[in-house]
Rosetta silent file (secondary structure, phi, psi, omega in degrees, C-alpha in Angstrom):
SEQUENCE: LEKGVLREIWELGDKERKGWVNKKQFMLIMRLVAIALAGQPPTLEKYRATINNSFGFPLPPLALHTQAEATPIALQGSTDPGP
SCORE:     score description
SCORE:     0.000 S_00000001
   1 L     0.000  150.923  178.644  -99.407   97.708   35.677 S_00000001
   2 L   -70.340  153.410 -179.207  -96.154   98.395   33.888 S_00000001
   3 H   -56.522  -39.459 -179.427  -96.151   98.677   30.098 S_00000001
   4 H   -62.229  -39.732  178.555  -94.027   95.543   29.745 S_00000001
   5 H   -67.889  -43.347  178.789  -96.540   93.469   31.713 S_00000001
   6 H   -63.643  -38.617  177.550  -99.440   94.888   29.703 S_00000001
   7 H   -62.637  -44.979  179.289  -97.573   94.150   26.467 S_00000001
   8 H   -60.641  -43.099  179.033  -96.970   90.560   27.587 S_00000001
   9 H   -62.869  -45.292 -179.402 -100.654   90.158   28.466 S_00000001
  10 H   -61.461  -42.202 -179.422 -101.741   91.608   25.113 S_00000001
  11 H   -64.221  -33.737  176.245  -99.405   89.257   23.237 S_00000001
  12 H   -69.113  -35.182 -179.318 -100.900   86.268   25.071 S_00000001
  13 H   -80.769  -35.577 -177.164 -104.414   87.418   24.146 S_00000001
  14 L  -109.018   64.376 -176.421 -103.687   88.486   20.564 S_00000001
  15 L   -58.785  -32.618 -177.286 -101.623   85.494   19.413 S_00000001
  16 L   -86.151    0.698  178.126 -102.367   86.187   15.745 S_00000001
  17 L    54.361   46.325  178.037 -101.170   89.816   16.076 S_00000001
  18 L   -81.285  -24.745 -176.482 -104.338   91.267   14.541 S_00000001
  19 L    92.970   -1.283  176.118 -104.300   94.328   16.778 S_00000001
  20 L  -147.020  162.093 -179.258 -107.770   93.544   18.107 S_00000001
  21 L  -129.772  155.600  175.011 -109.349   90.742   20.116 S_00000001
  22 L   -89.520 -176.865 -176.338 -112.664   88.956   20.161 S_00000001
  23 H   -61.713  -42.882 -179.403 -114.807   88.414   23.255 S_00000001
  24 H   -63.705  -43.523  178.577 -113.086   85.178   24.268 S_00000001
  25 H   -66.462  -37.107  178.072 -109.630   86.734   23.942 S_00000001
  26 H   -61.346  -42.757  178.900 -110.807   89.805   25.857 S_00000001
  27 H   -63.593  -38.879  175.716 -111.917   87.604   28.757 S_00000001
  28 H   -60.718  -47.495 -179.453 -108.502   85.915   28.734 S_00000001
  29 H   -61.630  -43.138 -179.422 -106.789   89.307   28.828 S_00000001
  30 H   -64.122  -38.292  176.540 -108.972   90.543   31.688 S_00000001
  31 H   -65.760  -40.742  178.091 -108.180   87.444   33.744 S_00000001
  32 H   -64.879  -36.674  175.424 -104.472   87.885   33.063 S_00000001
  33 H   -62.787  -45.076  178.834 -104.728   91.522   34.183 S_00000001
  34 H   -61.926  -39.212  178.117 -106.392   90.409   37.414 S_00000001
  35 H   -63.356  -45.261  179.318 -103.648   87.820   37.947 S_00000001
  36 H   -64.330  -39.667  177.876 -100.962   90.469   37.422 S_00000001
  37 H   -63.994  -26.053  178.116 -102.750   92.870   39.785 S_00000001
  38 L   -82.045    1.460  176.583 -102.652   90.103   42.400 S_00000001
  39 L    89.237   10.098  179.878  -98.851   90.124   42.111 S_00000001
  40 L  -103.649  155.272  175.840  -98.486   86.914   40.128 S_00000001
  41 L   -68.998  132.537 -178.604  -96.874   86.520   36.702 S_00000001
  42 L   -79.061   90.370 -179.378  -99.570   86.599   34.014 S_00000001
  43 L  -117.187  161.608  176.523  -99.064   83.221   32.370 S_00000001
  44 H   -65.660  -30.510  176.004 -101.390   80.852   30.570 S_00000001
  45 H   -61.835  -45.297  178.003 -100.685   78.308   33.308 S_00000001
  46 H   -65.190  -40.197  177.573 -102.000   80.734   35.936 S_00000001
  47 H   -58.640  -48.468 -179.950 -104.963   81.529   33.686 S_00000001
  48 H   -61.754  -35.932  179.068 -105.871   77.844   33.370 S_00000001
  49 H   -64.920  -32.022  179.538 -105.589   77.448   37.144 S_00000001
  50 H   -70.282  -31.636  179.912 -108.190   80.213   37.622 S_00000001
  51 H   -65.960  -39.474  179.914 -110.632   78.345   35.392 S_00000001
  52 L   -88.835    5.641  179.101 -110.395   75.257   37.591 S_00000001
  53 L    58.573   33.349  178.455 -110.477   77.401   40.755 S_00000001
  54 L  -114.315   23.986 -174.740 -107.119   75.995   41.848 S_00000001
  55 L   -71.158  -26.991  177.044 -105.260   79.294   41.706 S_00000001
  56 L   100.876  -16.759  174.501 -104.725   79.462   45.471 S_00000001
  57 L  -156.426  154.885 -177.555 -106.154   82.925   46.097 S_00000001
  58 L   -72.361  146.060  174.999 -109.154   84.905   44.849 S_00000001
  59 L   -73.111  139.185 -179.384 -108.739   87.227   41.910 S_00000001
  60 L   -71.702  146.295  175.793 -109.155   90.882   42.904 S_00000001
  61 L   -72.266  147.106  175.706 -112.209   92.699   41.598 S_00000001
  62 L   -83.539  122.634 -178.055 -111.505   95.379   39.049 S_00000001
  63 L   -73.514  133.317  175.351 -112.512   98.731   40.552 S_00000001
  64 L  -101.207  135.134  179.738 -114.821  100.818   38.437 S_00000001
  65 L   -92.783  145.570  174.180 -114.503  104.575   38.666 S_00000001
  66 L   -75.584  164.088 -178.285 -117.487  106.870   38.713 S_00000001
  67 L   -62.335  -32.215  179.257 -117.721  109.459   35.971 S_00000001
  68 L   -66.831  -29.980 -179.061 -116.773  112.182   38.472 S_00000001
  69 L   -84.872  -25.903 -175.072 -113.518  110.327   39.259 S_00000001
  70 L   -77.093  139.444  175.384 -112.631  109.506   35.665 S_00000001
  71 L  -121.119  122.460  179.007 -110.470  111.888   33.672 S_00000001
  72 L   -57.577  142.247 -176.878 -110.401  111.485   29.906 S_00000001
  73 H   -57.770  -38.568 -177.740 -106.933  110.586   28.682 S_00000001
  74 H   -63.006  -24.001 -177.226 -106.864  113.526   26.289 S_00000001
  75 H   -94.479  -13.249 -178.184 -107.260  115.920   29.228 S_00000001
  76 L   -66.096  124.692  177.858 -104.642  114.431   31.530 S_00000001
  77 L    75.340    4.214 -179.968 -101.738  116.847   31.926 S_00000001
  78 L   -86.468  139.113  175.458 -103.304  119.306   29.513 S_00000001
  79 L  -100.558   -7.702  178.963 -103.341  122.996   30.345 S_00000001
  80 L   -77.040  121.282 -179.433 -105.671  123.786   27.457 S_00000001
  81 L   -68.501  -12.150  178.914 -109.211  124.332   28.837 S_00000001
  82 L    80.595 -175.170 -177.523 -110.666  123.086   25.550 S_00000001
  83 L   -71.616    0.000    0.000 -113.724  124.418   23.735 S_00000001
């Protein structure tokens, strides 16, 4: 997702601008991410529709990467072999 979409999602989840979220807010954010990945605007209206199962299409599953596929962020684009 684009940074602007992720920022919008974070702002919806962290309304009090604490810089962190609790479990309930995290679940809201994850649902909004799934909505955005499905090509829909991540709004609270869309979020509420998913709770009542009236969204109109299933939310996509979030793919989990195996450890072999995952690359730590610090190593991405780095030419330093590290210690």
